[in-house]
Coordinates of C-alpha atoms in Angstrom, one line a residue:
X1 CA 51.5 139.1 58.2
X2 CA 52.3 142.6 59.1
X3 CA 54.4 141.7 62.3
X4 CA 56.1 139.4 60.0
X5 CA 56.7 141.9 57.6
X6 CA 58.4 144.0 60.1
X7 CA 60.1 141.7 62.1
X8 CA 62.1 140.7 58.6
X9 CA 61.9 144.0 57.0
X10 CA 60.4 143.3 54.3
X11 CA 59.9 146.0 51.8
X12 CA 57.5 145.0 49.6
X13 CA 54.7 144.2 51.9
X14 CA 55.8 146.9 54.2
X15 CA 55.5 149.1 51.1
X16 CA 52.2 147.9 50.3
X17 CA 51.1 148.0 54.1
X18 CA 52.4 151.7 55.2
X19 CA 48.7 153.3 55.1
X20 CA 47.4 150.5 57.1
X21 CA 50.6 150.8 59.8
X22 CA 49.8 154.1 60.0
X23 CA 46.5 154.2 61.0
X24 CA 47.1 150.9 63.5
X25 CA 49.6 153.3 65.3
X26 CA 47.4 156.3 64.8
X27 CA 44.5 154.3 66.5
X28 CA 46.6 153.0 69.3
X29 CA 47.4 156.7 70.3
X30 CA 44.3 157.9 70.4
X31 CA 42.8 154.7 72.2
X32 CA 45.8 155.5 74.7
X33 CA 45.3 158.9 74.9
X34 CA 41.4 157.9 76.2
X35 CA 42.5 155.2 78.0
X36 CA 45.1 157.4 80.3
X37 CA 42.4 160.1 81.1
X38 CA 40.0 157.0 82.5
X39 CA 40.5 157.9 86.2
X40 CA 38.3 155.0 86.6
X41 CA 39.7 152.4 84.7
X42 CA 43.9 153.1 84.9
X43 CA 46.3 151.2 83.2
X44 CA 47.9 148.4 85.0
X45 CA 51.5 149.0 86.6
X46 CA 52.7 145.5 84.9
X47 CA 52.0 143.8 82.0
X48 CA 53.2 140.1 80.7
X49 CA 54.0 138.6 77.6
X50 CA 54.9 135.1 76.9
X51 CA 57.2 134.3 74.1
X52 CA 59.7 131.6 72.6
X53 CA 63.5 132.3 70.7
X54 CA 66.6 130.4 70.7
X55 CA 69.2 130.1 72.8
X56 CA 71.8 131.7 71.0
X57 CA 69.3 134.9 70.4
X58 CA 68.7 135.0 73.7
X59 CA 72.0 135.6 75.0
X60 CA 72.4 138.0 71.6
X61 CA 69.3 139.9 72.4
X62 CA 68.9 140.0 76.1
X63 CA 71.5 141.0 78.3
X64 CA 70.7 143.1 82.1
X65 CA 70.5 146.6 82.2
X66 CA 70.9 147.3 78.2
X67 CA 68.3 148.7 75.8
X68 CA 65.9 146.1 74.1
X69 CA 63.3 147.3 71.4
X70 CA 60.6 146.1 69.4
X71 CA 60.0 146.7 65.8
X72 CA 56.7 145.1 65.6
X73 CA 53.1 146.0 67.3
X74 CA 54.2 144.2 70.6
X75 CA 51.1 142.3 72.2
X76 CA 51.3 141.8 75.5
X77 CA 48.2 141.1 78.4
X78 CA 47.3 142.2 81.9
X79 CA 47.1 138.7 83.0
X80 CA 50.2 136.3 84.1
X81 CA 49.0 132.9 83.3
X82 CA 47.7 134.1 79.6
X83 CA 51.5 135.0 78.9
X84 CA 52.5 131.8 80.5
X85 CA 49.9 129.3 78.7
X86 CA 51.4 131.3 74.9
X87 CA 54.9 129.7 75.9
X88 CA 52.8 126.2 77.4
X89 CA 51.6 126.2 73.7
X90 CA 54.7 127.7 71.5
X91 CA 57.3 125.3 73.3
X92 CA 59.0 123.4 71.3
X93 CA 59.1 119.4 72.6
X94 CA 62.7 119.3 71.3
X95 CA 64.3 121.8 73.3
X96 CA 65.3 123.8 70.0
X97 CA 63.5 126.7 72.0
X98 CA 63.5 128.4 75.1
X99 CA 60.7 129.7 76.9
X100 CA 60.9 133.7 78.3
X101 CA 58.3 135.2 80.3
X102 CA 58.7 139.2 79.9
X103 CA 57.4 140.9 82.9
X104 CA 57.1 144.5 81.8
X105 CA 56.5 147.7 84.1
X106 CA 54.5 150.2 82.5
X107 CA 54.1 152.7 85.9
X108 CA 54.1 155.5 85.5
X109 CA 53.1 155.6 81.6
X110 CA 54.8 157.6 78.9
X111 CA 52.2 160.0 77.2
X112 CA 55.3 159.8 74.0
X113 CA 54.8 155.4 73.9
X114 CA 51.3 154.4 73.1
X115 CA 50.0 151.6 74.3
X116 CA 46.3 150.6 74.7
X117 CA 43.3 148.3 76.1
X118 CA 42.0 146.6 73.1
X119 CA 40.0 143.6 74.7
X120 CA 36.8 144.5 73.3
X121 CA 37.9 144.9 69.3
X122 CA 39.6 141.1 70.2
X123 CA 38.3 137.9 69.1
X124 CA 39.7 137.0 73.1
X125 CA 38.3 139.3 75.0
X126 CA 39.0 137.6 78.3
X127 CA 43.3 137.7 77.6
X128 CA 42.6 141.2 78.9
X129 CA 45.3 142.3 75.6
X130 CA 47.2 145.4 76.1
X131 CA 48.7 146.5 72.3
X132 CA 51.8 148.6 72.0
X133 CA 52.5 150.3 69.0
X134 CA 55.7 150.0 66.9
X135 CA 59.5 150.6 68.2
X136 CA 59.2 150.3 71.9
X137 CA 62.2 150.2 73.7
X138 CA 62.7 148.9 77.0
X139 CA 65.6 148.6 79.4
X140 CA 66.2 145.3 80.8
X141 CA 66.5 144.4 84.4
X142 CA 66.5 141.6 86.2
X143 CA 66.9 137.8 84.3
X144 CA 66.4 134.6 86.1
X145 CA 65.4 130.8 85.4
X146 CA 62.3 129.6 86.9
X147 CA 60.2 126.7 87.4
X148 CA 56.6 127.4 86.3
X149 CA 54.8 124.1 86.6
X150 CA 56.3 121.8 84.4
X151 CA 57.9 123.4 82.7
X152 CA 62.0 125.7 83.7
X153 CA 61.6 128.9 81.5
X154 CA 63.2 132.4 81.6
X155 CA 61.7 135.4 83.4
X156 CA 63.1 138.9 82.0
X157 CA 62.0 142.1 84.2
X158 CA 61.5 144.8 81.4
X159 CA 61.4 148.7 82.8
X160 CA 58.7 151.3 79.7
X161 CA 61.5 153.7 78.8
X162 CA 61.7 156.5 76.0
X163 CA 64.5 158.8 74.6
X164 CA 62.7 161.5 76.6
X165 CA 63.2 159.7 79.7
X166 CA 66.5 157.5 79.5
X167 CA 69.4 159.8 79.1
X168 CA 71.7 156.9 77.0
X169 CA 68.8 156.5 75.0
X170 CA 68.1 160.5 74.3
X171 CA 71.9 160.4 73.3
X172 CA 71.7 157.8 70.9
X173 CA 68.0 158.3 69.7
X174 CA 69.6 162.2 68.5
X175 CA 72.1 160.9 67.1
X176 CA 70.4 158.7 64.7
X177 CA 68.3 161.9 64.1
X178 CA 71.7 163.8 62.4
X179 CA 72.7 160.8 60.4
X180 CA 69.7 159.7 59.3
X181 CA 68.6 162.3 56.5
X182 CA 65.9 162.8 53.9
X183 CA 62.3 162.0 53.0
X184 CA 60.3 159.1 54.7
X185 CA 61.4 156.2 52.4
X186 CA 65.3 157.5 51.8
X187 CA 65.3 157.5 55.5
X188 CA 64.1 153.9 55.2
X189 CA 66.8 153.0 53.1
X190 CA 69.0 154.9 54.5
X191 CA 68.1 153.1 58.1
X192 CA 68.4 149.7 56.6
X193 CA 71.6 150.2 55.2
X194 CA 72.8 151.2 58.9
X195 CA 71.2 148.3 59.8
X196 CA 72.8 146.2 57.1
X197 CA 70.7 145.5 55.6
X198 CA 72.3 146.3 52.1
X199 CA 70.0 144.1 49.8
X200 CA 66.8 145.6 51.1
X201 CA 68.2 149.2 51.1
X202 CA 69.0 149.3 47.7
X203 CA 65.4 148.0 46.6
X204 CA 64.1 150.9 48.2
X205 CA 66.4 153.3 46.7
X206 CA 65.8 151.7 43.3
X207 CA 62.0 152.1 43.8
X208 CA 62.0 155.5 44.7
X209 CA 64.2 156.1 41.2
X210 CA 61.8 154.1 39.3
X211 CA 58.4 156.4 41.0
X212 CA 60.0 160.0 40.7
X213 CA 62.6 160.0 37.7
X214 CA 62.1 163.6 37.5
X215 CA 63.1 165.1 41.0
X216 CA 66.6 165.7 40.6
X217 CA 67.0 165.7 44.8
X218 CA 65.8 162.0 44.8
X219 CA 67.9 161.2 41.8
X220 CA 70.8 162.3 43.4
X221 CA 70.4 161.0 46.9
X222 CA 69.3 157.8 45.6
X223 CA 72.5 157.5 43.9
X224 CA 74.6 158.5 46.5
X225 CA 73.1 155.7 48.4
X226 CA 73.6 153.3 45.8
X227 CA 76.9 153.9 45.8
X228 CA 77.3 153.2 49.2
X229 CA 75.5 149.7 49.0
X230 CA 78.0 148.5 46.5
X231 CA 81.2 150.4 48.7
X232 CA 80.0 148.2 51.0
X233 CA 79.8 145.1 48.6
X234 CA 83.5 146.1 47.9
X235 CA 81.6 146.4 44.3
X236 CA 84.0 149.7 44.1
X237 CA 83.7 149.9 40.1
X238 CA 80.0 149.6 40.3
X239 CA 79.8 152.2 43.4
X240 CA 82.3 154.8 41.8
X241 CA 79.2 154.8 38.7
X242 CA 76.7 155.9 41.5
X243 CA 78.3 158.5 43.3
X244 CA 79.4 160.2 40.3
X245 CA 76.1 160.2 38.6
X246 CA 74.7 161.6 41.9
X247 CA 77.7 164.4 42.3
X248 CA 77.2 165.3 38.4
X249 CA 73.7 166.5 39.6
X250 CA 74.3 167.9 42.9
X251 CA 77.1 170.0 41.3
X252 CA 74.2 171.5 38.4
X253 CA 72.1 172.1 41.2
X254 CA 73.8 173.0 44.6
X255 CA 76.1 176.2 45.3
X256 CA 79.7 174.8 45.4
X257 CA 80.4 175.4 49.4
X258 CA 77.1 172.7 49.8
X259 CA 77.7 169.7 52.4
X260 CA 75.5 167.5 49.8
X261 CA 79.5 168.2 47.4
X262 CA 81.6 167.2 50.9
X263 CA 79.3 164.1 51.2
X264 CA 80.3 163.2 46.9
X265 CA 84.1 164.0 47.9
X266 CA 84.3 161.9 50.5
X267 CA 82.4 159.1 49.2
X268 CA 84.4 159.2 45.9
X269 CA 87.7 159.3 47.5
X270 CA 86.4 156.5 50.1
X271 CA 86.1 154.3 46.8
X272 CA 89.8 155.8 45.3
X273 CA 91.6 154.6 48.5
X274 CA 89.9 151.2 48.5
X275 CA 91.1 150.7 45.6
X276 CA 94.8 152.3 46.3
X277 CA 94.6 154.9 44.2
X278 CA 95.8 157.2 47.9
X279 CA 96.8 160.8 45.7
X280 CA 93.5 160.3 43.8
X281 CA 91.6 159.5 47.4
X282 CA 93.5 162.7 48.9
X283 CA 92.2 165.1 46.3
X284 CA 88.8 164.3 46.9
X285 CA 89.2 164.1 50.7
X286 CA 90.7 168.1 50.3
X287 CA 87.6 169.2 48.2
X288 CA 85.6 168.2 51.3
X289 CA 87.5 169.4 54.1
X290 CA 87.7 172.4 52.3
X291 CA 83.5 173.0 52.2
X292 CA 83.6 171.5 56.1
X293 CA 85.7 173.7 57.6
X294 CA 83.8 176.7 55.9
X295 CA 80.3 175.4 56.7
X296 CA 80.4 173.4 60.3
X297 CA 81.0 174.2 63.3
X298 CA 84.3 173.4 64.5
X299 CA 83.2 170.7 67.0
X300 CA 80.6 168.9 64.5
X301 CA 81.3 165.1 63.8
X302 CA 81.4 165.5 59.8
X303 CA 84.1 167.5 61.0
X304 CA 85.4 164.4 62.7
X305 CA 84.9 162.5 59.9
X306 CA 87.1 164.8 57.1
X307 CA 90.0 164.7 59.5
X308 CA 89.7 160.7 60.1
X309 CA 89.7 160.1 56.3
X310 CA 92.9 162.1 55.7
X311 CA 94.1 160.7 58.3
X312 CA 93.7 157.3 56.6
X313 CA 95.2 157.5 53.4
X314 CA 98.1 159.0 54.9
X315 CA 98.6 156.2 56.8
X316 CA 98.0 153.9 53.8
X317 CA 100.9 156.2 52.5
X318 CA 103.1 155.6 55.5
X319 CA 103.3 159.0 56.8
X320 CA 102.6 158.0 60.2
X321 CA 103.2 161.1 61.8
X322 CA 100.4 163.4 59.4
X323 CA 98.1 160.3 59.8
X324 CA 98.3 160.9 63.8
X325 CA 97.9 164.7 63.5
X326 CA 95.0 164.2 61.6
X327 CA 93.1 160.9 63.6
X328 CA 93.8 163.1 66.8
X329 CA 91.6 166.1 65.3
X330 CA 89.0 163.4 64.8
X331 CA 89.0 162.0 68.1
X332 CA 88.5 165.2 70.2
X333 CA 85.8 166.0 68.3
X334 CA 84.1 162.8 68.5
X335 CA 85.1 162.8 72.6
X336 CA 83.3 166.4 72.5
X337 CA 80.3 165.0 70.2
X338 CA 79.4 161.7 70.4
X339 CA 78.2 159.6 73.1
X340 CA 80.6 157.7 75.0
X341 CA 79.7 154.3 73.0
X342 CA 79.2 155.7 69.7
X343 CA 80.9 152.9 67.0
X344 CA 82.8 156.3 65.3
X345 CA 84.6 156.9 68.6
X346 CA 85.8 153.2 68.5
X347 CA 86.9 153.7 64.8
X348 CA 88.9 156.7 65.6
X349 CA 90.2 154.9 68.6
X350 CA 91.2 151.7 66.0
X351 CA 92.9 154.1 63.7
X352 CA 95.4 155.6 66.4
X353 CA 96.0 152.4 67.5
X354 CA 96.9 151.0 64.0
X355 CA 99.3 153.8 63.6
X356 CA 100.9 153.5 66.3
X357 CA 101.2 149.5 65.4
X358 CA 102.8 150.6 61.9
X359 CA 105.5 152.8 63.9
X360 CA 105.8 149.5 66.2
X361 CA 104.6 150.9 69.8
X362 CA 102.5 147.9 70.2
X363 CA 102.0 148.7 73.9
X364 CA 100.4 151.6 72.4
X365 CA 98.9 150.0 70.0
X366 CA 96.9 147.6 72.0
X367 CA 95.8 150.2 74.5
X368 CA 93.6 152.1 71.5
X369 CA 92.3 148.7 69.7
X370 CA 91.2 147.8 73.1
X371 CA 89.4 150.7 73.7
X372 CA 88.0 150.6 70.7
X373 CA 86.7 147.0 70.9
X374 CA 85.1 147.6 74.2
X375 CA 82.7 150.1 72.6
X376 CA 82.1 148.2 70.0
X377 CA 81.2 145.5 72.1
X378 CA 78.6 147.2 74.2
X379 CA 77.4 149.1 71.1
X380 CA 77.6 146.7 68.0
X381 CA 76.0 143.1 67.3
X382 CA 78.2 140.2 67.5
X383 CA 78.6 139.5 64.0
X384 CA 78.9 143.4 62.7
X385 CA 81.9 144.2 60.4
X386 CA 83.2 146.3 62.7
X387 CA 83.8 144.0 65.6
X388 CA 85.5 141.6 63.0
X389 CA 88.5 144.5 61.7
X390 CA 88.6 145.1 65.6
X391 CA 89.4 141.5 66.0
X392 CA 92.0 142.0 63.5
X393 CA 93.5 144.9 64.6
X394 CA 94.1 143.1 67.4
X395 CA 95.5 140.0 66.1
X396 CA 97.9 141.9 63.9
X397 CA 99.5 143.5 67.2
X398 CA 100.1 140.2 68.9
X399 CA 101.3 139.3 65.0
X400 CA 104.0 141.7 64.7
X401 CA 104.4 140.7 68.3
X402 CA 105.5 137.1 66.8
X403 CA 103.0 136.0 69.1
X404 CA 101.3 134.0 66.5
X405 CA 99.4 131.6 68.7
X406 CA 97.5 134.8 70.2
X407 CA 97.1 136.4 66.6
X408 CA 95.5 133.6 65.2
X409 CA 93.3 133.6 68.3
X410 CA 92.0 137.0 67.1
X411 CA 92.4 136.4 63.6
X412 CA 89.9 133.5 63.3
X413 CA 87.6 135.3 65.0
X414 CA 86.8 137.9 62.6
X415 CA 87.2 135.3 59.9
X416 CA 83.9 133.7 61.2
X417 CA 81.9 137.2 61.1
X418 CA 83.5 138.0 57.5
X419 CA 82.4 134.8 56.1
X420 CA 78.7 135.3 57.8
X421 CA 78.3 138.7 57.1
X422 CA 80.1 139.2 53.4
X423 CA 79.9 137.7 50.4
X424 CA 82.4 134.9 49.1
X425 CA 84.7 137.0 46.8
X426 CA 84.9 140.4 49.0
X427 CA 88.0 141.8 49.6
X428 CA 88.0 142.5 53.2
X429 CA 87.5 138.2 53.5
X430 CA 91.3 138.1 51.3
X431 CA 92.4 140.4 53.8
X432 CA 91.3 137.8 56.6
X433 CA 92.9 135.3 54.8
X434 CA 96.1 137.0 54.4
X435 CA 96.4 138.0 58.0
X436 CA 95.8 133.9 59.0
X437 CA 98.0 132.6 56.0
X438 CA 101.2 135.0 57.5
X439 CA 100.5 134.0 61.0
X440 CA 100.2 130.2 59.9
X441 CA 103.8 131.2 58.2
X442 CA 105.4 132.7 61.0
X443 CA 104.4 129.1 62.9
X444 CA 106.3 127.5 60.6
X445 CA 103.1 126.1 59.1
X446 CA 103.6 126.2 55.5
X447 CA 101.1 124.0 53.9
X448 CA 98.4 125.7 56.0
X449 CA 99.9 129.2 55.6
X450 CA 99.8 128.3 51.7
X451 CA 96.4 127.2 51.5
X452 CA 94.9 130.6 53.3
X453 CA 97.3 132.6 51.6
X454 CA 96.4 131.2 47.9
X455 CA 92.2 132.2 48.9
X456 CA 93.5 135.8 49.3
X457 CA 94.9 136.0 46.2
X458 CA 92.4 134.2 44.2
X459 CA 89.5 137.2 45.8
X460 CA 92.3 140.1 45.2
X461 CA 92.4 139.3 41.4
X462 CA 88.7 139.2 40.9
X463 CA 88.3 142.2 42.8
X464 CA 91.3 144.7 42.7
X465 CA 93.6 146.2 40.0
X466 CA 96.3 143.7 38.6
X467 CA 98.9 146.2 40.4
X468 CA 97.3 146.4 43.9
X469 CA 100.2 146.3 46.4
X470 CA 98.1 143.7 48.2
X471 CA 98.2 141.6 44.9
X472 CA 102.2 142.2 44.8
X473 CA 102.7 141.6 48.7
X474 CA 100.5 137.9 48.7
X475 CA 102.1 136.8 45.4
X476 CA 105.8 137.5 47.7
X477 CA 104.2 136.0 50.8
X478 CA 103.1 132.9 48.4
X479 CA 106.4 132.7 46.9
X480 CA 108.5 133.1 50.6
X481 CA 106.3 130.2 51.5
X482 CA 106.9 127.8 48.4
X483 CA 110.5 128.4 49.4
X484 CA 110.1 127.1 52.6
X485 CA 108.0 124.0 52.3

């Protein structure tokens, strides 16, 4: 149940099953700590662990020489043909299943990763169990098909690591650390939402309001975050509620230069430019440079992150030219800051290249939004939102290109992630729509142009003010079309 739990993050029974977690973990580093003194008895250099997953997550999940982790207690045993017998048994008959046989080196052990003997607290003592606790990471070596008996199954060579011991891992491990703030369970949320996991963030958040109505810190964080769940949900009404409740606090209870304001600015403006309001999005934007550049230091990535969002609305404004000033400030930060395949160097990478698609240097253009989409590649899962506005990005190139063939290429492609990963009436999905109906148009494909371009319009209206430009743009692009059929 508890591996369950964890495996599909589920807050309730993780909730009710924290203490317990805790003291599993706590008992696996002690028992390891034992365990690694025994000069007589030392761990085993490999380990094996038989297991079963799909096809499609195995070529998701497990690629050579990249990071793979864990988030459950990982059970795994010192013998070969107890890891192989688990897939002998788990195998599905009708090859919906594959078979992988993890061979894991554990020499020489990492005193920061516990792991322990716990054969004789097992009801099998003889499968010789070694237990590792929670969040193990490994890096992935070699992967080849094998015959084992009667059966062709995968063997994956696994290599112990730790963010004290693999450099891309340190980088990325600390950089979690500065963007994941707060207490225990906001950093759960917080994590989740990261992880998007946006339905299971905000029952956390809405939890902790419930259990501590009087702690005006938690009030106001929790809001914040809030807010951000329903940005994301393109619920902008609903998310401008949040982060305004949470700034009416922090600004009773903060000094005025704190970077708790920048963070409501920013959030608040976020929300004002989705929803074109770009002078209204500006002024907020101002307010937090303004407390940035007084309290960071001038290389820090919230730094980064003031210059980018400037740089955004004037380039929803069509001033080009400030819109490049300011996305080049956030770039040599973030080269300066970030590790080479953080997803915030591919987003400043995306916004240069859009610019420079508006002001129709599409050599240019294409050069950024390919850099960008190979970070987001190695850094990103396939179906993240992220990879699907790179995939647009590009598209729109080759679109303005009157390459329509290749555009649409690129354009249903992030179609297929916005209508996995979003819900039915979100805006960015219109978008996606729009982009396909024009390129359907400049094919000369009206009635399929039509059909796309009328779905925009029908989410724009539920979602959006009545005088959007993107409402007045489709209703023209519908319009053209009717013409033309």
């Amino acid at each position: 149940m508890l591996n369950k739990a964890l495996g599909n993050l589920d807050v309730n029974t993780l909730l009710k099953t924290g203490f317990f977690m805790r003291d599993l973990h706590q008992n696996i580093q002690q028992l390891h700590d034992e365990q690694l003194n025994d000069k007589d008895k030392p761990f085993p250099s490999i380990v094996y662990r038989g297991q079963t997953m799909t096809q499609q997550d195995f070529e998701i999940k497990i690629q050579p020489d990249k990071l793979m982790s864990y988030n459950n207690f990982l059970s795994t045993s010192e013998l070969r043909n107890v890891a192989v017998g688990f897939i002998r048994r788990k195998l599905p008959s009708d090859n919906t299943k594959i078979g992988l046989l993890f061979i894991i080196t554990i020499d020489p052990p990492i005193k920061s990763v516990p792991y322990a003997r716990i054969a004789k607290f097992s009801k099998f003592p003889d499968e010789k169990e070694i237990l590792f606790s929670t969040h193990t990471v490994f890096r992935v070596g070699q992967i080849k098909e094998i015959q084992e008996e009667e059966m062709k199954i995968w063997q994956v060579n696994l290599t112990l690591t730790s963010d004290g011991v693999d450099e891309q891992l340190s980088a990325l491990t600390e950089q979690i650390r500065m963007e994941i703030t707060g207490t225990g369970w906001q950093r759960m949320g917080l994590l989740l939402w990261k992880m998007s996991e946006n339905d299971k963030a905000e029952q956390v958040f809405t939890m902790l309001l419930d259990q501590e109505p009087d702690d005006e810190n938690n009030q106001a964080y929790c809001y914040q975050a809030i807010g951000l769940m329903k940005d994301k949900q393109g619920q902008y009404n609903v998310a401008i509620e949040f982060y305004e409740k949470s700034l009416d606090i922090n600004e009773k209870i903060l000094p005025p230069n704190h970077p708790s304001l920048a963070t409501s600015y920013n959030n608040i403006a976020s929300v004002h430019k989705n929803m074109g309001d770009y002078s209204k999005a500006l002024e907020f934007y101002e307010k937090a440079l303004k407390i940035d550049e007084k309290t960071l230091p001038p290389n820090h990535p919230h730094l980064a992150t003031s210059y980018n969002n400037i740089g955004l609305v004037y380039n929803n404004m069509g001033d080009y030219s400030k819109a490049l000033e300011f996305y080049e400030k956030s770039l040599k930060i973030r080269e300066k800051a970030l590790p080479p395949n953080h997803p915030d160097l591919a987003t400043s990478n995306d916004n240069i290249g859009l610019v420079y698609n508006n002001m129709g240097d599409y050599s240019k253009a294409l050069e950024f939004y390919e850099k960008a989409h190979k970070i987001y590649e190695k850094a990103l899962p396939p179906n993240h939102l992220d990879l699907a506005i790179s995939y647009n990005n590009i598209g729109s190139v080759y679109d303005d290109m009157k390459d329509y063939s290749k555009a649409l290429e690129f354009y249903e492609k992030a179609r297929k992630i916005y209508e996995k990963a979003l819900p039915p009436n979100h805006p960015s999905l219109a978008t996606s729509y729009n982009n396909i109906g024009a390129a359907y148009s400049g094919k000369g494909d009206y009635s399929k142009a039509l059909s796309f371009l009328e779905k925009a319009l029908s989410i724009w209206q539920k979602s959006l003010s009545s005088n959007h430009p993107n409402i007045r743009k489709v209703t023209n692009s519908i319009d053209n079309v009717k013409k033309k059929m």
